[in-house]
Amino acid sequence: MSFTPQFFTTAESLVDSLDKKLLVVLRDGRKIIGILRSYDQFANLVLQDSLERIYVGDAYGDIERGVFIIRGENVVLLGEIDCDVEDALPLRQLPIEDILHLQREEAEEKARKDKLRHHLLYKQGFSVDFADNDLY
């Protein structure tokens, strides 16, 4: 008889991630980085020394958040960060004011392109849904 190791797919599988640096992607698209200090059976998370990281192109900016509590249903992706690999990434850190300005410009450009695309589709007889929601 052979022993097959168990793989937990519940919140119990987070026990190996305690006291490690994690990246959590939320349902609204935000990316939170912090040290996992606690969790419960609903996968609600408590991150310490957390920051919100905003990526624009090959640059990023960080907003300090401190202790951050995340409701489990808002977690889309959760992964451990390898600090050696993180330092070697070809990304440049910018002040948060610059990143927010670049993010705003990127959003305006996307809105302009979407409006043009919707207009072209509408002219061709397609029904275009203008609802801005996360579809969850």
C-alpha positions as a printed Julia matrix, in Angstrom:
136×3 Matrix{Float64}:
   0.0    0.0     0.0
   1.47   3.34   -1.03
   0.96   6.61    0.76
  -0.3    9.5    -1.36
   0.4   12.95    0.09
  -2.71  15.04    0.56
  -3.15  18.32   -1.23
  -5.56  20.67    0.51
  -7.65  22.98   -1.64
  -9.28  24.74    1.29
  -8.12  27.61    3.47
  -6.05  25.03    5.37
  -3.56  25.05    2.48
  -2.54  28.59    3.54
  -0.71  27.26    6.6
   2.53  26.96    4.58
   2.25  30.63    3.57
   2.15  32.07    7.09
   4.89  34.64    7.77
   5.85  34.77    4.09
   5.7   37.66    1.64
   2.69  37.25   -0.66
   1.16  38.96   -3.66
  -2.63  39.03   -3.56
  -4.61  40.06   -6.65
  -8.07  41.31   -5.71
 -11.31  41.13   -7.66
 -11.18  44.86   -8.4
  -7.72  44.46   -9.98
  -5.64  45.84   -7.13
  -2.4   44.07   -6.24
  -1.48  43.93   -2.56
   1.92  42.76   -1.31
   2.48  41.94    2.35
   3.44  39.4     5.01
   0.63  36.9     5.74
   0.06  36.96    9.49
  -3.33  35.27    9.85
  -6.23  33.69    7.97
  -9.46  31.89    8.79
 -11.67  29.15    7.36
 -13.18  31.62    4.86
  -9.72  32.57    3.52
 -10.0   36.05    5.01
  -6.41  37.3     5.18
  -4.45  39.64    7.44
  -1.35  41.11    5.78
   1.25  43.09    7.71
   3.61  45.73    6.24
   1.47  45.7     3.13
   1.56  47.96    0.14
  -0.59  48.4    -2.93
   1.48  48.12   -6.09
   0.33  49.84   -9.27
   1.87  48.76  -12.57
   1.92  50.93  -15.7
   3.98  49.57  -18.58
   7.45  48.73  -17.29
   7.11  50.91  -14.19
   5.43  50.58  -10.83
   4.63  52.61   -7.77
   3.83  51.58   -4.21
   1.28  52.96   -1.76
   1.95  51.97    1.86
  -1.12  50.3     3.43
   0.21  48.89    6.73
  -1.98  46.15    8.21
  -4.45  45.11    5.51
  -7.46  42.83    6.04
  -8.83  41.13    2.93
 -12.16  39.37    2.73
 -11.62  35.91    1.22
 -14.25  36.26   -1.5
 -12.27  39.16   -3.0
  -9.1   37.13   -3.56
  -8.55  36.13   -7.19
  -4.93  35.05   -6.98
  -2.49  34.52   -4.14
   1.17  33.64   -4.49
   4.42  33.72   -2.6
   7.02  36.26   -3.72
  10.6   35.13   -4.24
  12.6   38.14   -3.02
  15.64  37.25   -5.17
  13.55  37.18   -8.35
  11.62  40.31   -7.35
  14.83  42.35   -7.11
  16.0   41.17  -10.54
  12.84  42.14  -12.46
  13.36  44.68  -15.27
  10.88  47.14  -13.77
  11.61  50.66  -12.61
  10.1   52.16   -9.51
   8.62  55.65   -9.84
   7.12  58.01   -7.27
   3.45  57.25   -6.73
   2.39  60.66   -8.1
   4.05  59.85  -11.44
   2.5   56.37  -11.55
  -0.98  57.71  -10.8
  -0.55  60.29  -13.57
   0.56  57.58  -16.04
  -2.3   55.34  -14.92
  -4.81  58.15  -15.5
  -3.38  58.79  -18.99
  -3.53  55.06  -19.78
  -7.17  54.88  -18.62
  -8.13  57.92  -20.71
  -6.49  56.4   -23.8
  -8.28  53.09  -23.22
 -11.62  54.9   -22.78
 -11.02  56.8   -26.02
 -10.24  53.58  -27.93
 -13.24  51.78  -26.4
 -15.54  54.63  -27.37
 -14.28  54.53  -30.95
 -14.62  50.73  -31.09
 -18.14  50.85  -29.64
 -19.11  53.53  -32.14
 -17.79  51.46  -35.07
 -19.59  48.34  -33.83
 -22.82  50.28  -33.32
 -22.61  51.63  -36.89
 -22.34  48.02  -38.12
 -25.49  47.03  -36.21
 -24.0   45.43  -33.14
 -25.49  46.04  -29.71
 -22.81  47.4   -27.4
 -23.05  47.04  -23.63
 -21.69  50.14  -21.95
 -21.91  48.69  -18.42
 -18.72  49.04  -16.43
 -18.8   46.22  -13.92
 -16.58  43.34  -12.85
 -19.13  40.72  -14.02
 -18.97  38.75  -10.76
